[in-house]
CSV table of C-alpha atoms in Angstrom, one decimal:
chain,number,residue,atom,x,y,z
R,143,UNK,CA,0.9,-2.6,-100.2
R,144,UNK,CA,2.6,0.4,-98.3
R,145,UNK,CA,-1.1,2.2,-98.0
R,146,UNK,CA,-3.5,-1.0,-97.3
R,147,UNK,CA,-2.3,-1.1,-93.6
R,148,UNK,CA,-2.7,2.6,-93.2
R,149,UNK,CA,-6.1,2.2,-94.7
R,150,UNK,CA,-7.3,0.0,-92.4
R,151,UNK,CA,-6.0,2.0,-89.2
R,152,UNK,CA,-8.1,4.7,-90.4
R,153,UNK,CA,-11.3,2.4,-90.6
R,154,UNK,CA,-10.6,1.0,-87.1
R,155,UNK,CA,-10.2,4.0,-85.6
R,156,UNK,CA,-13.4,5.7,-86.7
R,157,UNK,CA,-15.3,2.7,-85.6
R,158,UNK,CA,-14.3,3.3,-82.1
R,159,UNK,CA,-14.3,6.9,-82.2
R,160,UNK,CA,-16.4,8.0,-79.3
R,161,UNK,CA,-17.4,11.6,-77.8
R,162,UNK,CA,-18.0,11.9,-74.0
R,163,UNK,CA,-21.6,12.0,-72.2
R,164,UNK,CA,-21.8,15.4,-72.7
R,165,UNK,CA,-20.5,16.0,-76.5
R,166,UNK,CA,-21.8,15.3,-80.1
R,167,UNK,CA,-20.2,13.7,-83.1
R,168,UNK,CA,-19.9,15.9,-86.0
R,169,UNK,CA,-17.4,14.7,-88.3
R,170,UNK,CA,-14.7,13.6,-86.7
R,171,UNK,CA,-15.2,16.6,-84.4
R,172,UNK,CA,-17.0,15.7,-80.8
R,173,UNK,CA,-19.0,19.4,-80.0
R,174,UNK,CA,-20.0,20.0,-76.9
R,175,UNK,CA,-24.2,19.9,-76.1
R,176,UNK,CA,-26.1,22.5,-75.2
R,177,UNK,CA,-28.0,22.6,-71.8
R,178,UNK,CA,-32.0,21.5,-71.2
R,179,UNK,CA,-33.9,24.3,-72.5
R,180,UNK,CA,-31.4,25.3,-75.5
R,181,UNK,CA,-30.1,23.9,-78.8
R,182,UNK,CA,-27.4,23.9,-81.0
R,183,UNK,CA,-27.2,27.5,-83.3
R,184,UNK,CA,-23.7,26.0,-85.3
R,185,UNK,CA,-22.1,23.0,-84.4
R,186,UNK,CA,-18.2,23.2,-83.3
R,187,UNK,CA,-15.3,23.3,-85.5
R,188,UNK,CA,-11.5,23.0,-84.7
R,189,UNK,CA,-11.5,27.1,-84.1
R,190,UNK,CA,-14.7,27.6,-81.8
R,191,UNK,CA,-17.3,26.3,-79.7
R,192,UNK,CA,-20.5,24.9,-80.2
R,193,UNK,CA,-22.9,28.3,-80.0
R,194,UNK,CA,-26.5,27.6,-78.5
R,195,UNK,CA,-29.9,29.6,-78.6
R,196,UNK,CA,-33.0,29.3,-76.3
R,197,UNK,CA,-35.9,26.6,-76.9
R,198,UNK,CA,-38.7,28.8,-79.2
R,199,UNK,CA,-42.1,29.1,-77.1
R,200,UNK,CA,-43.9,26.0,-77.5
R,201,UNK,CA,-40.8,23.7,-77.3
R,202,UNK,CA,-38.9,22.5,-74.8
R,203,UNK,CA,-35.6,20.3,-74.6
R,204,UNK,CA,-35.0,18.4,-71.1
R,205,UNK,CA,-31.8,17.0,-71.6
R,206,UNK,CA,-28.4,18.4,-73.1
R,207,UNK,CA,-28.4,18.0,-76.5
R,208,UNK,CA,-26.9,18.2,-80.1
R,209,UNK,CA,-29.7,18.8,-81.9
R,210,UNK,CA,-30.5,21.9,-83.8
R,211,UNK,CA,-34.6,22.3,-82.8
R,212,UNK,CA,-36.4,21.1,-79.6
R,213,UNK,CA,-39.2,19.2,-79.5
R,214,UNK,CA,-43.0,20.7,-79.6
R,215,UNK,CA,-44.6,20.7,-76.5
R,216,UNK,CA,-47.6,18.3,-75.9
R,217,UNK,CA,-50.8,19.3,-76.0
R,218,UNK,CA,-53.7,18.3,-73.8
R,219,UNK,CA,-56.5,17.4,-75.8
R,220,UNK,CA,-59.5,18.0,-74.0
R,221,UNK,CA,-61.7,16.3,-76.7
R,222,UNK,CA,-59.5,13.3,-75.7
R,223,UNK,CA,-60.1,13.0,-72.2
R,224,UNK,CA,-57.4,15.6,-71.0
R,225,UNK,CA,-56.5,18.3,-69.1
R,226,UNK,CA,-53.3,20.1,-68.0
R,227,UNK,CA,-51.6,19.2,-64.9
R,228,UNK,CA,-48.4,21.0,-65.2
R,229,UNK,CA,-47.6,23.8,-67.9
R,230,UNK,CA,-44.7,23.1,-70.8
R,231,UNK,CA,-41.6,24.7,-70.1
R,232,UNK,CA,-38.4,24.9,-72.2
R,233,UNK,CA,-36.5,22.9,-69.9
R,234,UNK,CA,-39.5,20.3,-69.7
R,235,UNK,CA,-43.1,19.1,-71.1
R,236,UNK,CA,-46.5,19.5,-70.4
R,237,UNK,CA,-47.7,17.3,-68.4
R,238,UNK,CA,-51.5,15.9,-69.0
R,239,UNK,CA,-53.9,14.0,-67.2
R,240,UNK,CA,-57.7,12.6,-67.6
R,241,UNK,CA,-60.4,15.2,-67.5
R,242,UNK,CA,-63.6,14.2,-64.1
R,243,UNK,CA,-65.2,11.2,-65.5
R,244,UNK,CA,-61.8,9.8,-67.5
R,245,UNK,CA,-59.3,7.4,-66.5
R,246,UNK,CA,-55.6,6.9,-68.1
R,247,UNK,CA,-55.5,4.5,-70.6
R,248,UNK,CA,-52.0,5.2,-71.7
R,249,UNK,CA,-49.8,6.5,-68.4
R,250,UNK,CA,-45.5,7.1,-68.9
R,251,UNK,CA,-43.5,8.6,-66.4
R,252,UNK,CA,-44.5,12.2,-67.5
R,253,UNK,CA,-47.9,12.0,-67.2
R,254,UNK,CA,-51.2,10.6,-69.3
R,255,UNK,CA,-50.9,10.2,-72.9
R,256,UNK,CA,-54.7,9.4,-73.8
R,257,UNK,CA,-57.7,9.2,-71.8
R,258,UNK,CA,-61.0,7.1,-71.8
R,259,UNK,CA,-64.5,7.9,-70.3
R,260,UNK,CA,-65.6,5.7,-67.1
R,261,UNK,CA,-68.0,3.2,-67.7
R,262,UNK,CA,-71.6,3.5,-67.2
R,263,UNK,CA,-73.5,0.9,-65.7
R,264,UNK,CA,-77.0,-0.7,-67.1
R,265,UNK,CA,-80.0,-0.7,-65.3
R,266,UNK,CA,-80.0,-3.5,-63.5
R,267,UNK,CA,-76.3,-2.8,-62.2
R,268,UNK,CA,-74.9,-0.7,-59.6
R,269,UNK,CA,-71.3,0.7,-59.6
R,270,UNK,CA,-69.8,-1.7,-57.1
R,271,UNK,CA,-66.3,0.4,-57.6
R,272,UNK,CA,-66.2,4.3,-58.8
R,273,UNK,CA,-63.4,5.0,-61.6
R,274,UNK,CA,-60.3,6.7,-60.8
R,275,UNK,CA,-58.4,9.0,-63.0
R,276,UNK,CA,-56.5,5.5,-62.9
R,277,UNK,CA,-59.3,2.6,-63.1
R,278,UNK,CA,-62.1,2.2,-64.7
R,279,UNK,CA,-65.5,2.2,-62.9
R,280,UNK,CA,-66.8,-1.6,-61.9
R,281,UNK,CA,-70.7,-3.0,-62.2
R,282,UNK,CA,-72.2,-5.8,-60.6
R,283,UNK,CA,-75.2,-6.6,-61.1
R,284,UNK,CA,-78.6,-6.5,-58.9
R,285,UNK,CA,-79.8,-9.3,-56.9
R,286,UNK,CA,-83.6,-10.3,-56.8
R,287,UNK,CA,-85.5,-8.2,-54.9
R,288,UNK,CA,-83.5,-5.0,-55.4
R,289,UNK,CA,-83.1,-2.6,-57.8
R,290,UNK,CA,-80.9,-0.1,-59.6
R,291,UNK,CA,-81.1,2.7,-62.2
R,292,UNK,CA,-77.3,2.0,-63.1
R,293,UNK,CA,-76.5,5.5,-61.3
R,294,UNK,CA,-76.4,3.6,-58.0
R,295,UNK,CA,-73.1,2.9,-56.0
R,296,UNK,CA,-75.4,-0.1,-54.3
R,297,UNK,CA,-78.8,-1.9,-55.0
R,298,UNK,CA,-82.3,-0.7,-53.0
R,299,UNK,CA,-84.5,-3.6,-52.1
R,300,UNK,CA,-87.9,-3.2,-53.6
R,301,UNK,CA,-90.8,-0.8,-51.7
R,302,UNK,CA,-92.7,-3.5,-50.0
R,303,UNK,CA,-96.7,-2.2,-50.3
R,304,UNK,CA,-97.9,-4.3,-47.7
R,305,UNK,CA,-96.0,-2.4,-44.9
R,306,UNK,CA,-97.6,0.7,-46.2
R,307,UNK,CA,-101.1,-0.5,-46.1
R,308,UNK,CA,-101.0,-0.5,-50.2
R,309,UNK,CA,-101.7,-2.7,-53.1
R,310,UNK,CA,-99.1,-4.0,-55.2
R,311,UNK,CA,-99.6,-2.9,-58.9
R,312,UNK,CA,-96.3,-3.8,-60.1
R,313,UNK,CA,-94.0,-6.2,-58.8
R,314,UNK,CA,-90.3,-4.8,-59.0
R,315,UNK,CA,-87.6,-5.5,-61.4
R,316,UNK,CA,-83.6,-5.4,-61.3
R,317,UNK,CA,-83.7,-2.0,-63.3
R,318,UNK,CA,-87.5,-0.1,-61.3
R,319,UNK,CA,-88.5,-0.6,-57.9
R,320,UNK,CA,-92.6,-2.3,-57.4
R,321,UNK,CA,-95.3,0.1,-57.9
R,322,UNK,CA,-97.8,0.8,-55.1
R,323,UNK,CA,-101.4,1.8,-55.0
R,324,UNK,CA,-104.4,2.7,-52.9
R,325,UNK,CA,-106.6,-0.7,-52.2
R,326,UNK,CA,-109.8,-0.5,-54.0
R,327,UNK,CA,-112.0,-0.7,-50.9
R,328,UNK,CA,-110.5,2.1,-50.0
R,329,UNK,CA,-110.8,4.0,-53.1
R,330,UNK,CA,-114.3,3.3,-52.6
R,331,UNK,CA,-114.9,4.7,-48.9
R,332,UNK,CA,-113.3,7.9,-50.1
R,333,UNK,CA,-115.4,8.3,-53.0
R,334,UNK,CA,-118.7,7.5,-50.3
R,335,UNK,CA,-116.9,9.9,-47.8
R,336,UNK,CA,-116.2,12.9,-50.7
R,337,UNK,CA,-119.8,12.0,-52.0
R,338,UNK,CA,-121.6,11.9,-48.6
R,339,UNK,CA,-119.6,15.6,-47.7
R,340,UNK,CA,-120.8,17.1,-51.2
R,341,UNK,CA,-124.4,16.1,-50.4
R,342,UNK,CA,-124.1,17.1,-46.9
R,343,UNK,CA,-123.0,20.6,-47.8
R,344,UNK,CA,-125.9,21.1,-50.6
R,345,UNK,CA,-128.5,20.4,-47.9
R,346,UNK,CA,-127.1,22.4,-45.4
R,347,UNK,CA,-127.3,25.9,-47.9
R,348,UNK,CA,-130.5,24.9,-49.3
R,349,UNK,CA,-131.6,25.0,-44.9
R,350,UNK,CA,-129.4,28.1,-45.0
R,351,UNK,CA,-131.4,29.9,-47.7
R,352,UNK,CA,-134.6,28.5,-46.5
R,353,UNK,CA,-134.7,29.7,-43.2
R,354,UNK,CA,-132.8,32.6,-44.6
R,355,UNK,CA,-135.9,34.0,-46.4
R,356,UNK,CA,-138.6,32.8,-44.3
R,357,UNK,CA,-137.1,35.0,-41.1
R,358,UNK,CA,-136.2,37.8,-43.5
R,359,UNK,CA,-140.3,38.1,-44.4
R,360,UNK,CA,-141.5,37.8,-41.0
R,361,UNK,CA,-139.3,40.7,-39.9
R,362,UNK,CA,-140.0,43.0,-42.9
R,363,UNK,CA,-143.6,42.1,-43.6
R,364,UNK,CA,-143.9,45.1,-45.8
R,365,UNK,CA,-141.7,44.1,-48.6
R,366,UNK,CA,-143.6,41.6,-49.6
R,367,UNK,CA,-146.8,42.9,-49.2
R,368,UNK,CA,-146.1,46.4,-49.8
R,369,UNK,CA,-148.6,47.0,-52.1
R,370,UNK,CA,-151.5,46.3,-50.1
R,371,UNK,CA,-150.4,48.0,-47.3
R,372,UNK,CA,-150.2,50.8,-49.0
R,373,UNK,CA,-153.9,50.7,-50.1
């Protein structure tokens, strides 16, 4: 009967048996942490301390602490979508975030945790709003009488042939702009104009080599009738 009260004093008082901010429980001993960027080598006892050694390379602990090993640093998976925007120290980790052409998909206080490539467009669309490393990219699509590729930040209207003196081949869609050609009536004045130039030029060489050997005959007489002069 004597021990039952003494019992349960013993059971109160280690359910509100508390170490300060800066300790850890071991036992009923309350250690005291080791600072960012260290951790605990052997925990306290009655006799000594709590005895601390440096964060290994690739860890890092950013708060005092009583555990034994710090945690691995992150790592910036460019495969992912990331890229390193502050190194990993022991005191601290690294910190990520999206690679050109990403956007964060899962942000915290200490960076990016994964990444996710912009959107592309479809032809037919334009890219009414370009991603951020924080948005994704927007796409609206074309009106009539304009056009996109999908690479476009807005729509072009359509080449109008008319204004160019050309025929329409194909009218223009959302996605390719209207296709323009030369009128036939013209096609067929430059084939007269090339034809007529052609003929023009044969003439004009066969008067070259016409008059060309009838002058060269009356000036040297004797080359083509050498033989009978020389009789």
């Amino acid at each position: 009967i004597i021990m039952l009260p003494i019992l349960v004093i013993k059971v109160f008082s280690g359910l509100t048996f508390t170490c300060h901010l800066a300790e850890y429980q071991i036992g009923n001993e309350c250690c005291p942490m080791c600072l960012p960027g260290s951790r605990v080598r052997t925990d306290c006892t009655e006799f000594r301390s709590t005895s601390c050694r440096p964060c290994l390379e690739g860890t890092y602990m950013n708060k005092a602490t009583g555990l034994k090993q710090c945690f691995p640093c992150t790592n910036c998976d460019e495969g992912s979508g990331l890229k390193i925007k502050r190194l990993c120290k022991t005191t601290s980790d690294t910190v990520c975030e999206p690679l050109e052409g990403f956007y964060c998909v899962d942000p915290s206080d200490n960076g990016c945790g994964a990444a996710q490539k912009h959107r592309s467009c479809e032809p037919g669309q334009y890219i009414s709003q370009k991603g951020t490393a924080s948005t994704d990219s927007v796409c609206s699509d074309c009106s009539d009488g304009s056009f996109s590729d999908g690479t476009f930040p807005s729509c072009r209207p359509h080449t109008q042939c008319e204004t160019k003196n050309l025929q329409l081949l194909k009218p223009g869609t959302t996605s390719t702009d209207a296709e323009c050609g030369e009128h036939s009536l013209n096609k067929t004045i430059i084939w007269i104009s090339v034809s007529a130039s052609v003929v023009l030029i044969v003439i004009s060489a066969a008067v070259v080599f016409y008059f060309k050997d009838n002058i060269t005959s009356l000036i040297c007489p004797g080359k083509i009738y050498g033989n009978s002069l020389s009789e």
